Coordinates of C-alpha atoms and ligand atoms in Angstrom, one line a residue:
X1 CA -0.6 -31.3 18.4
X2 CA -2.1 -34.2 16.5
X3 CA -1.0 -35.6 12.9
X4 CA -1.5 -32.6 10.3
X5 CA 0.0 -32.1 7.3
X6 CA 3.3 -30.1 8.7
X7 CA 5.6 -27.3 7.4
X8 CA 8.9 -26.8 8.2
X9 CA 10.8 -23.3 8.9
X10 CA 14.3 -22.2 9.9
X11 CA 15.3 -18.7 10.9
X12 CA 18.6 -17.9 11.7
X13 CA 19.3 -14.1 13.3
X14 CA 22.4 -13.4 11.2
X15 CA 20.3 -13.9 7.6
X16 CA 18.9 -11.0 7.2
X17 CA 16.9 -10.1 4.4
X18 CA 16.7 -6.3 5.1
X19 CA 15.5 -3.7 7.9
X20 CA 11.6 -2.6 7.2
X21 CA 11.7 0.9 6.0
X22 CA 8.5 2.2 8.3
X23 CA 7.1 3.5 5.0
X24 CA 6.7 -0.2 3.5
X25 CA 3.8 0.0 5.6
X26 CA 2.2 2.7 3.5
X27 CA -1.5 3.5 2.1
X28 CA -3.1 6.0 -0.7
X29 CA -5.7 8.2 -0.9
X30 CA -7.2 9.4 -4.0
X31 CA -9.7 11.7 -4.8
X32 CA -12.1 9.1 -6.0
X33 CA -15.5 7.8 -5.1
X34 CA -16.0 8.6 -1.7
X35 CA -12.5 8.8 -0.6
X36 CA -12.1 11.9 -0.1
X37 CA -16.0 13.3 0.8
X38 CA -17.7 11.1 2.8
X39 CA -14.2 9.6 3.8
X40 CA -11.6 11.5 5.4
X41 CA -13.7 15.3 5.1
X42 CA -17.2 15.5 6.1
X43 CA -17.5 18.8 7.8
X44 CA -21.8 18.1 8.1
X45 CA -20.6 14.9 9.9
X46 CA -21.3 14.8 13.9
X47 CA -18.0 14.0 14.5
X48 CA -16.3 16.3 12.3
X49 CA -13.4 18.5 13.7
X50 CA -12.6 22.5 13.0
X51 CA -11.3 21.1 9.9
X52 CA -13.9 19.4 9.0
X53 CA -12.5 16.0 9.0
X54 CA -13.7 13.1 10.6
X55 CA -12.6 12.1 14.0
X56 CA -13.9 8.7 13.7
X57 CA -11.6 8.1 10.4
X58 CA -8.5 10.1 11.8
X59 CA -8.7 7.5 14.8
X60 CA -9.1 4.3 12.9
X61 CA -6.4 5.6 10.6
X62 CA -3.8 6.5 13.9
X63 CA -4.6 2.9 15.1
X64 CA -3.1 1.9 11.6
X65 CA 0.0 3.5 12.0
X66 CA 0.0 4.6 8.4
X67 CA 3.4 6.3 7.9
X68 CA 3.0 7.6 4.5
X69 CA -0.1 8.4 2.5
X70 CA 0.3 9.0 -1.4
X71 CA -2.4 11.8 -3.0
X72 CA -3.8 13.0 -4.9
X73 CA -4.1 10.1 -7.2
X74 CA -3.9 7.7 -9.0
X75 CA -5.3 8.2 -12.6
X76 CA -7.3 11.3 -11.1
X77 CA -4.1 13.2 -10.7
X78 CA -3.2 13.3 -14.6
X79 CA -5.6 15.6 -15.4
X80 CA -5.5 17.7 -12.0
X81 CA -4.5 21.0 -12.0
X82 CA -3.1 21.4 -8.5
X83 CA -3.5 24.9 -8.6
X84 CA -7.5 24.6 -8.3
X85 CA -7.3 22.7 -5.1
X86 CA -5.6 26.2 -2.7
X87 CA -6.3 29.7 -1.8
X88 CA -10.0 30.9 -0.8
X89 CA -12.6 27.9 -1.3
X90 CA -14.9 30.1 -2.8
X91 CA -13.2 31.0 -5.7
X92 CA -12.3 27.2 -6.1
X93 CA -13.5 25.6 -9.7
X94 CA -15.8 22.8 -10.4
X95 CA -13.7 20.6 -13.2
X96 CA -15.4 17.9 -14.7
X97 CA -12.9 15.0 -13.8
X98 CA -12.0 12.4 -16.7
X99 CA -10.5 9.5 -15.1
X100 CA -13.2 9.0 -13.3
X101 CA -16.3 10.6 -14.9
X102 CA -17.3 12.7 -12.2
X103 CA -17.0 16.2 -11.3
X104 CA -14.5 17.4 -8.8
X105 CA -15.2 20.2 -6.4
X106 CA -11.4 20.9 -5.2
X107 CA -12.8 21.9 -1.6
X108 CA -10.0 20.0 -0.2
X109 CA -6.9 20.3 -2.0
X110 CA -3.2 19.8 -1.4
X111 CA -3.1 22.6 1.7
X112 CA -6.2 20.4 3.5
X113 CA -4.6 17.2 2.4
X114 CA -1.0 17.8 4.2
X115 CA -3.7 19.5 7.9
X116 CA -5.2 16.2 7.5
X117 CA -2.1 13.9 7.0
X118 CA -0.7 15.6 10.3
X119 CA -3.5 14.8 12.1
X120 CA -3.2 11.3 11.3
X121 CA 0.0 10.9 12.0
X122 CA 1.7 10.0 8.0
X123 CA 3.5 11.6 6.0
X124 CA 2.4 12.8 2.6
X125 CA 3.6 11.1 -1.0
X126 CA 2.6 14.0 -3.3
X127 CA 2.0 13.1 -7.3
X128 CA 2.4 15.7 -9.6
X129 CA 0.5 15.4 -12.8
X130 CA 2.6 14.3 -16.4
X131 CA -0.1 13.5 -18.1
X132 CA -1.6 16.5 -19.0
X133 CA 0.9 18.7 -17.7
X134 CA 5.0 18.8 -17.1
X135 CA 7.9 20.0 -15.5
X136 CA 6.3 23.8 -14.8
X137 CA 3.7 22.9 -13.0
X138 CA 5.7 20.2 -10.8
X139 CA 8.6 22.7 -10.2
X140 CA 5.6 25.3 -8.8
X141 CA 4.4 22.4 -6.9
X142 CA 7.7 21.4 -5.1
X143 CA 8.2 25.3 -4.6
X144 CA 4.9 26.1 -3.1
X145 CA 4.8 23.0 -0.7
X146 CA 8.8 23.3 0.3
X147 CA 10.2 26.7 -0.4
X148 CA 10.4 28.5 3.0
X149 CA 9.3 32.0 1.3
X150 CA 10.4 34.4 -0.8
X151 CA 9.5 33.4 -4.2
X152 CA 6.1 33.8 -6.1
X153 CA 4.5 30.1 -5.2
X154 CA 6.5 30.1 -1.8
X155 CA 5.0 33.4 -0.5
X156 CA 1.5 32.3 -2.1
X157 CA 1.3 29.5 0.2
X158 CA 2.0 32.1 2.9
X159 CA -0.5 33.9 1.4
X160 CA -3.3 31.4 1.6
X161 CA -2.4 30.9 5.3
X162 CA 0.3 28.4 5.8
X163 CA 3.8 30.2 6.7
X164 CA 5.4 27.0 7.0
X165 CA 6.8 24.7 4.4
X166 CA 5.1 21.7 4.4
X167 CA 8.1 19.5 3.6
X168 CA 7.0 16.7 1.2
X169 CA 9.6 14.6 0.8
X170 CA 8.5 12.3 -1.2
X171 CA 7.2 12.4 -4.9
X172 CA 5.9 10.5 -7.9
X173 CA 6.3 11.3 -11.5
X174 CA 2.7 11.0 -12.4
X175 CA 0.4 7.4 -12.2
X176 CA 0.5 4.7 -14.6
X177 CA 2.0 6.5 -17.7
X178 CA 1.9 3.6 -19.5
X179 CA -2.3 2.5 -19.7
X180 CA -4.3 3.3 -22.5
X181 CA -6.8 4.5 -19.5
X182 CA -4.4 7.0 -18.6
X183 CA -5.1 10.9 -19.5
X184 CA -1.9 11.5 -21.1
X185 CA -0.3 8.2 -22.1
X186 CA 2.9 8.0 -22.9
X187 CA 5.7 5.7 -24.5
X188 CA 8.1 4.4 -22.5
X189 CA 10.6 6.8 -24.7
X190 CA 8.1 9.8 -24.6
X191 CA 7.5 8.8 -20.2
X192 CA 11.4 8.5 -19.9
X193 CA 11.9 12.5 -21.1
X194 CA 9.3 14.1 -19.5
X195 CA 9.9 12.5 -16.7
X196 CA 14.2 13.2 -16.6
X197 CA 13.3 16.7 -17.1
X198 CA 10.5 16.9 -14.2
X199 CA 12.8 15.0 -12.0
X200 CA 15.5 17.3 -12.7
X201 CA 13.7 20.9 -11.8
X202 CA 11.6 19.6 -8.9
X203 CA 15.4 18.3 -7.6
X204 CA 16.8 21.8 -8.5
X205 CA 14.1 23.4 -6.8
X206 CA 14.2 21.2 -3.3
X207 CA 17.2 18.7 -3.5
X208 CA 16.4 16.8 -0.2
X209 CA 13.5 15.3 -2.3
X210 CA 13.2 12.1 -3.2
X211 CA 11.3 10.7 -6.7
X212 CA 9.1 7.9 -7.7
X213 CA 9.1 7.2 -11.4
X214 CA 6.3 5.3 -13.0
X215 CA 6.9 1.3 -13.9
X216 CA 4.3 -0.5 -15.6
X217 CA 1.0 -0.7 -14.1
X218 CA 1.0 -3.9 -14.0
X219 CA 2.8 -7.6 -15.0
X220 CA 0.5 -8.3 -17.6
X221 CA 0.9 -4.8 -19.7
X222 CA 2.0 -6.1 -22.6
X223 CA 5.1 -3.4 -22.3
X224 CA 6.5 -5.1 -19.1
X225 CA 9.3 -5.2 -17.9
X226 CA 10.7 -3.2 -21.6
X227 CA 8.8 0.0 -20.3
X228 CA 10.9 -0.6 -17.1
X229 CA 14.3 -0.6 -18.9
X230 CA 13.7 2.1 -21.3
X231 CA 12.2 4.6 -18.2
X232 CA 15.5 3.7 -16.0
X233 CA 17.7 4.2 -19.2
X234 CA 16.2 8.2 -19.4
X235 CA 15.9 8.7 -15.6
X236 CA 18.6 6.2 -13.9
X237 CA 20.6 9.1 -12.3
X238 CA 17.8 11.2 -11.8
X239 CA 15.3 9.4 -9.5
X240 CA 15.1 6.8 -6.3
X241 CA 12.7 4.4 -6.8
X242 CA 10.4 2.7 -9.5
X243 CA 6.9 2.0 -8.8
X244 CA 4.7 -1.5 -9.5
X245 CA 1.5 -1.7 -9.0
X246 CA -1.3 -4.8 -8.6
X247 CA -4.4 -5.7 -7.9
X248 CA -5.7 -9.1 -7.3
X249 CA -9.2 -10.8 -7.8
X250 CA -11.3 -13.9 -7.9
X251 CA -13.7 -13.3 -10.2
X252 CA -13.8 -16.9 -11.0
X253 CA -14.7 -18.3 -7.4
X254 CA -11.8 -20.4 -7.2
X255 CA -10.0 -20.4 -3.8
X256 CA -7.3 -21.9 -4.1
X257 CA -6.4 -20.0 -7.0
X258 CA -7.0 -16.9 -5.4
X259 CA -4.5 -17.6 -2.8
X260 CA -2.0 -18.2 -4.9
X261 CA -2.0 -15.2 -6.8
X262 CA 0.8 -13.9 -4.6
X263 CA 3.5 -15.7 -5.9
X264 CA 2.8 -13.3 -8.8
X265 CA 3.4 -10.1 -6.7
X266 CA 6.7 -12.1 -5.6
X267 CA 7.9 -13.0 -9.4
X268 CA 7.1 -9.3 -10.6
X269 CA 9.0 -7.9 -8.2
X270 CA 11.8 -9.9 -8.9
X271 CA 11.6 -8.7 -12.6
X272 CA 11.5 -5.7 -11.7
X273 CA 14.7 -5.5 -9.4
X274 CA 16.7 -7.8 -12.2
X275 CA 15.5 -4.9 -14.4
X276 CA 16.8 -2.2 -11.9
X277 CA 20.1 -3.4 -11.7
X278 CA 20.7 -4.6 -15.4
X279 CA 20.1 -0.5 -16.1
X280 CA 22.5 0.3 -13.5
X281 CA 24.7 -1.9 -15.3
X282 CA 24.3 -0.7 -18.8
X283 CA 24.5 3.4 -17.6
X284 CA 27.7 2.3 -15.5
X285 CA 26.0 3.9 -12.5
X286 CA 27.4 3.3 -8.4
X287 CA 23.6 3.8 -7.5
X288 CA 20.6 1.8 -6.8
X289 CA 17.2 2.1 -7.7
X290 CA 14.7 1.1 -5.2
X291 CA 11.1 0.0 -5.6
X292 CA 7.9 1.7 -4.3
X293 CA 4.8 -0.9 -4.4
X294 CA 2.9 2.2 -4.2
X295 CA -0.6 0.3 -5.3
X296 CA -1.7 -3.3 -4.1
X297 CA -4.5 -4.7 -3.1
X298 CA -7.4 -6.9 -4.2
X299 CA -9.8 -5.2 -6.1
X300 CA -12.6 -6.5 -8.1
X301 CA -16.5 -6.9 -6.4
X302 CA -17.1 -3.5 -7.0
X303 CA -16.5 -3.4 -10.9
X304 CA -19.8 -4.3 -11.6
X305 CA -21.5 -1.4 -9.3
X306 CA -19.0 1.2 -11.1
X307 CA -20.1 0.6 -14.6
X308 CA -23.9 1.9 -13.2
X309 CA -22.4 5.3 -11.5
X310 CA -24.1 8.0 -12.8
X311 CA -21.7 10.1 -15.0
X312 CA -20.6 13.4 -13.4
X313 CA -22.1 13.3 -10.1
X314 CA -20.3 14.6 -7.0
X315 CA -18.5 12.0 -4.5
X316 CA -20.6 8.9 -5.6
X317 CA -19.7 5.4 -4.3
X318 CA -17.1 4.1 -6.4
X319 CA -14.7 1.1 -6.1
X320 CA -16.4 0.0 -2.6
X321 CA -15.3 -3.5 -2.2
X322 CA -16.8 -4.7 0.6
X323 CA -14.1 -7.6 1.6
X324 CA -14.9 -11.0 2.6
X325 CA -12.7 -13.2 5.0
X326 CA -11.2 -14.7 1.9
X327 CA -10.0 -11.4 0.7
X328 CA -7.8 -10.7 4.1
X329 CA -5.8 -14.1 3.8
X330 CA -5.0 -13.1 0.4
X331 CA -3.9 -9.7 1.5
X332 CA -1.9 -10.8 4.3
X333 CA 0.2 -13.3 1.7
X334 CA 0.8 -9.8 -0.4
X335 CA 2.0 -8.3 3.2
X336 CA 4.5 -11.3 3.3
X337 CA 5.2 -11.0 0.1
X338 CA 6.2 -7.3 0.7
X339 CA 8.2 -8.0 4.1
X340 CA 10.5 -10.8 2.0
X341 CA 11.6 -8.9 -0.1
X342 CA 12.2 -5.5 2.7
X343 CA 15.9 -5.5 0.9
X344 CA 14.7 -3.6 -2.3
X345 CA 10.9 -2.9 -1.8
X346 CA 11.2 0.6 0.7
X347 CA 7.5 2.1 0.2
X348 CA 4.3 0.2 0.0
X349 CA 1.1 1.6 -0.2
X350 CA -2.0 -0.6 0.3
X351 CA -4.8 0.9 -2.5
X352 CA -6.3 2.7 -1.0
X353 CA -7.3 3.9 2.9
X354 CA -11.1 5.2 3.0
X355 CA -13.8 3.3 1.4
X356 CA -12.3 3.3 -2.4
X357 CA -11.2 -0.1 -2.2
X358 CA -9.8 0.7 1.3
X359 CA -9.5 -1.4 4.8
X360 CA -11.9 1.8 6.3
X361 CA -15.6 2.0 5.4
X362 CA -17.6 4.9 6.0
X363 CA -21.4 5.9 5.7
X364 CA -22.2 9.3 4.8
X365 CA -23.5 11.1 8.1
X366 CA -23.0 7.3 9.5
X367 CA -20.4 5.3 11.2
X368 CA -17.2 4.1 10.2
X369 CA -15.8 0.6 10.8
X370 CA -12.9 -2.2 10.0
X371 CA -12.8 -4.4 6.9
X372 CA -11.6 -7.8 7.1
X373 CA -8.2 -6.8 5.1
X374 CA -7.8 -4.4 8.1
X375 CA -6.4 -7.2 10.4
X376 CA -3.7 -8.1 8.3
X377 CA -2.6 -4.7 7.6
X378 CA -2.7 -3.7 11.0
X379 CA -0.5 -6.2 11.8
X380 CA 1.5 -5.9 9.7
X381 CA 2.4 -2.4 10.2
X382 CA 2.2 -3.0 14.2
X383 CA 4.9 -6.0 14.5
X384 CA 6.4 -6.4 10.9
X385 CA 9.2 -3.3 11.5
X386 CA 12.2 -4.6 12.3
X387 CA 14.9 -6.9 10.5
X388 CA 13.3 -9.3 8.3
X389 CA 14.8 -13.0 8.5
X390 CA 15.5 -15.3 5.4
X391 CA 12.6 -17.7 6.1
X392 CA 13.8 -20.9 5.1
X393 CA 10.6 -22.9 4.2
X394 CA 9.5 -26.5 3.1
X395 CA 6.2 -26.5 3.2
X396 CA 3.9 -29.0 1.3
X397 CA 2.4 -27.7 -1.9
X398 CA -0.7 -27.9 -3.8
X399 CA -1.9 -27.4 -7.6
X400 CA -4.3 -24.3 -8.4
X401 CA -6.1 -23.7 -12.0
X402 CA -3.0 -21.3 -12.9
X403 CA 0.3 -22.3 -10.2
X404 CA 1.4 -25.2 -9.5
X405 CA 3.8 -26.2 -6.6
X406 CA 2.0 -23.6 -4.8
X407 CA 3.1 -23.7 -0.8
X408 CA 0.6 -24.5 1.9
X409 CA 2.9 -21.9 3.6
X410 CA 3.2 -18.6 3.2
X411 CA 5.7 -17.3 6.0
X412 CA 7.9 -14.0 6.9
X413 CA 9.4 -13.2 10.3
X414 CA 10.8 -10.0 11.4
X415 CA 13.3 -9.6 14.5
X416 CA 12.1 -6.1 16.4
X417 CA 14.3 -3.4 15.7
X418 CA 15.9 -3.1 19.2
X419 CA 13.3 -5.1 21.7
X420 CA 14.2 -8.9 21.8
X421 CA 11.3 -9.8 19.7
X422 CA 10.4 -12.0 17.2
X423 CA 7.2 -12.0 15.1
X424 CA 6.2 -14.6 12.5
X425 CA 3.1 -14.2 9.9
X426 CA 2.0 -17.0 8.4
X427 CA -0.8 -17.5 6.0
X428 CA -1.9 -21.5 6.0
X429 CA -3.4 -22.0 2.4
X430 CA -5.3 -25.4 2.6
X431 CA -9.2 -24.9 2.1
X432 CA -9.2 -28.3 4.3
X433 CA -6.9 -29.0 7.0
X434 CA -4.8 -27.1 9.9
X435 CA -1.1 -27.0 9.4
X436 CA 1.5 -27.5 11.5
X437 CA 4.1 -25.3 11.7
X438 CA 7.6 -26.4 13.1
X439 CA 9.9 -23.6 13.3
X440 CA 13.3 -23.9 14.2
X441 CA 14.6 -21.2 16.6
X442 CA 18.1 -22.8 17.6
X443 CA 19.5 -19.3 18.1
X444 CA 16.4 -17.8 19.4
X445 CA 17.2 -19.4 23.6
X446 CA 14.8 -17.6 26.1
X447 CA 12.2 -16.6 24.0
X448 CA 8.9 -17.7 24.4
X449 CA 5.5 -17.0 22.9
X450 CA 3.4 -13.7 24.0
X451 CA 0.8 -13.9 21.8
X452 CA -0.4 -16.0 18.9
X453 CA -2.6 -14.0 16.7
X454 CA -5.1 -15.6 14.4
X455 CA -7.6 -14.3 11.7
X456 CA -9.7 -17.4 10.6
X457 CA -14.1 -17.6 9.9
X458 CA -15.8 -20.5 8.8
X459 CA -17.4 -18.5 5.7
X460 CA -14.8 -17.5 3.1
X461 CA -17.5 -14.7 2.3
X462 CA -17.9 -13.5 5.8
X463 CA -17.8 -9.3 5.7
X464 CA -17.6 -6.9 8.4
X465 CA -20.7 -5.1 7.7
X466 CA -22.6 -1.5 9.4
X467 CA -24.6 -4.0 11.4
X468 CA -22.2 -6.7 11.9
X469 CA -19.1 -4.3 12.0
X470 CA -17.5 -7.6 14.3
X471 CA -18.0 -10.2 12.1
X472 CA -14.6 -11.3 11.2
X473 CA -12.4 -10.5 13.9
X474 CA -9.2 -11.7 14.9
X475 CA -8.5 -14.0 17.9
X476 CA -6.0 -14.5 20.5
X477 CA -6.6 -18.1 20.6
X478 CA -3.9 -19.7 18.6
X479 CA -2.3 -22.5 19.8
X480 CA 1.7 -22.0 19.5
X481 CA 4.2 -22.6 22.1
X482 CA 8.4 -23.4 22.2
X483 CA 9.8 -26.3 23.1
X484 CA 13.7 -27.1 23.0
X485 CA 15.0 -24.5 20.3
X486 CA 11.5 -25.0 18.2
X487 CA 8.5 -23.2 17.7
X488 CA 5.2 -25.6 17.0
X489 CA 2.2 -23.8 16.0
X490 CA -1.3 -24.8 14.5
X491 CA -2.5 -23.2 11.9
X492 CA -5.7 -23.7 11.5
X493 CA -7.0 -24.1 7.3
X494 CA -7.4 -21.0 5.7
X495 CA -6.1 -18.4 8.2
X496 CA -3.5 -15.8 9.1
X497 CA -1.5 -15.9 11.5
X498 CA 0.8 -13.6 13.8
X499 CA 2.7 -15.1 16.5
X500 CA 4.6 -12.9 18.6
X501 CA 7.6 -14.1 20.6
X502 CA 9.7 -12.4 23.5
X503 CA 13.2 -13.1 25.3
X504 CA 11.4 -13.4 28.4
X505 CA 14.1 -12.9 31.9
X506 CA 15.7 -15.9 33.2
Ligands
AHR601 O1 -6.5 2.7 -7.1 C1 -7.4 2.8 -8.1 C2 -6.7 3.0 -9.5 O2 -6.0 1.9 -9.8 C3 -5.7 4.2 -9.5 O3 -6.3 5.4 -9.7 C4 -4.8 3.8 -10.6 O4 -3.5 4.2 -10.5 C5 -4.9 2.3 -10.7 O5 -5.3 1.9 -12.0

């Protein structure tokens, strides 16, 4: 396979990082921009169902295999009243919406939201609002969505035409609590109370539930990782998981730093799980706190169109990245990322699904097509469940603007849940050159490769576009292939990589 730079991987069956919970693979829709109308509901569409939601979305979402979908937001659901989004349409209000500037029409609402979710296969992660609201209206919430009947919100869902609880299991205790950008921002000491007292009467209400309670919105708020200690101290015994949150960019142009930016995702989670257990230390608890990466993604070309939107306008463009080649690799490294670290982080939503920063990209009345950062994802959520292996790496490193010792390699493999398969994704970083990947497979005897997956373009700004919906594509080209217990793949610079191994019979 020539003389390239070459990094060096051991997997070993019994070191197991953790089993994928299916809802790592998670996304989020909020009602923002076109996210919502124009996205997933567009009952003038030609393609729109009885519902009115789009068939060509519903189908790229299925082929996604989304398993969870958080909603309503976001920053848009701390000033929502859920109430104005069920019952007759027509007596529906128009609210002028203030995380966003625009104005809200509530035609589809929590009811529509859960029809749709069905359709497409995912489960539904429901926010309830603690910015301007509290525990009454997210008690209400949990007892109109879950409460078989009998009770006042229980038999008004009945009412308004849906006899059957929808079940929501899982919930978050409001978005982002801690950003001066929030409606309703709290302290961590002022977050922590509200939020122990929502947790406990939504629980009361529906104990099978399970709760989300707001970390910071990001490793650089100046309140991090404190905000995480003092939340846990008020909630520890309360809720199930902590949320994190990040967006990555390269406004500066610079590759090779952009790339690296994952190793942030990778230290903030760490943080965050020391954090986790040093509460569960100090409250003297027996229980663990999970972590639910409920927002990631990169986010940044569209800033500059968003500051132009006009103010109150109904369902206007907003946060529409459209995503280059470059964008997908670093995507993919915040999939691996995610996958290494399958032992705490249980729910992951990409942010978001439909065209607000989303893998999907719509035109009104138009057609609907892939993103580049599609790929990974779908890969991702295709061949990454299973157990995920302790990838041992040495890879060579470079130096970005902000990292250094920054690996050429980044690398997870997951061993299928009961199939005798094996799937490595591997990002290879190097603007320049191919890299060679040695893996050794000593306990891996039969198994050969199936498939070798590869995402690569020569432009780093390459888009999938309405006209060139195509344009960045994966390939089954790759070369990879096993020979005496290891695995030697090229990878060529500045792609991702899945390659997909089977016990073939002997
Ligand atoms: O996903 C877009 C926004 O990013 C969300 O509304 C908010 O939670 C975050 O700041």
């Amino acid at each position: 396979m020539g003389d390239y730079k070459k990094a060096r991987l051991v997997l070993d069956k019994e070191y197991i990082i953790g089993t994928t919970d299916k809802r790592l693979f998670g996304a989020f829709i909020e009602h923002l921009g076109r996210a919502i109308y124009g996205g997933i509901y567009e009952p003038a569409h030609p393609l729109a169902d009885e519902d009115g939601f789009r068939r060509d979305v519903l189908e790229l979402v299925r082929e996604l295999r989304v398993p969870v979908v958080r909603y309503p937001g976001g920053n848009f659901v701390s000033g929502y009243n859920w109430e104005d989004g069920v019952g007759p349409r027509e007596q529906r209000p128009v609210r002028l919406e203030l995380a966003w500037g625009v104005r809200e029409p509530n035609t589809v609402g929590t009811n529509e939201f859960v029809t749709w979710a069905r359709k497409a296969g995912a489960e539904v992660m429901l926010a309830v609002n603690l910015g301007t609201r509290g525990p009454d209206a997210a008690r209400n919430l949990v007892e109109y969505c879950n409460h078989p009947g009998g009770s006042y919100w229980s038999d008004l869902r009945k009412a308004h035409g849906y006899p059957e609880p929808h079940e929501i299991k899982l919930w978050c205790l409001g978005n982002e609590m801690d950003g001066p950008w929030q409606i309703g921002r709290k302290t961590a000491e002022e977050y922590g109370r509200i939020a122990c007292e929502t947790a406990k009467v939504m629980k009361w209400v529906d104990p099978s539930i399970e709760l989300v309670v707001c970390g910071s919105s990001g490793r650089g708020m100046p309140t991090f990782p404190a905000w995480e200690a003092t939340v846990l101290e008020h909630t520890y015994e309360h809720v199930d998981y902590i949320s994190l949150h990040t967006y990555l960019g390269n406004q500066e142009n610079d590759t090779r730093n952009f790339l690296a930016k994952s190793l942030e995702m990778d230290e903030f989670i760490r943080t965050v799980v020391a954090t986790c257990d040093y509460v569960r230390e100090k409250v003297r608890s027996k229980k663990q706190i999970n972590l639910s990466f409920d927002e990631w993604n990169v986010w940044y070309h569209s800033n500059e169109a968003d500051k132009k939107v006009e103010r109150w306008s109904l369902a206007p463009p907003q946060l529409e990245d459209a995503y280059t080649f470059e964008d997908a690799l670093v995507v993919g490294c915040m999939l691996i990322t995610l996958l290494n670290h399958a032992d705490r982080v249980k729910i992951g939503c990409l942010a978001q699904l439909v065209n607000v920063i989303g893998p999907i990209l719509t035109e009104n009345l138009g057609p609907a097509w892939r993103q580049t950062i599609f790929y990974p994802y779908l890969h991702a959520s295709r061949y990454g469940r299973g157990r995920v292996l302790q990838p041992v790496i040495s890879s060579p490193c470079y130096d970005a603007k902000d990292y250094t010792d920054v690996p050429y390699l980044a690398a997870a493999a997951v061993a299928g849940e009961e199939r005798e398969e094996l799937t490595i994704f591997a990002v290879n970083r190097d603007t320049d050159q191919p890299l060679l990947l040695e893996a050794r497979l000593a306990q891996f005897a039969g198994y050969q490769v199936v498939e070798h997956l590869v995402l690569e373009h020569e432009d780093l700004k390459a888009r999938n576009t309405k006209e060139e919906p195509d344009n960045v594509v994966p390939h089954n080209k790759g070369e990879a292939r096993m020979e005496e217990g290891f695995l030697r793949a090229l990878l060529p610079k500045l792609s991702w990589n899945v390659i997909r191994l089977k016990k073939l019979p002997s």
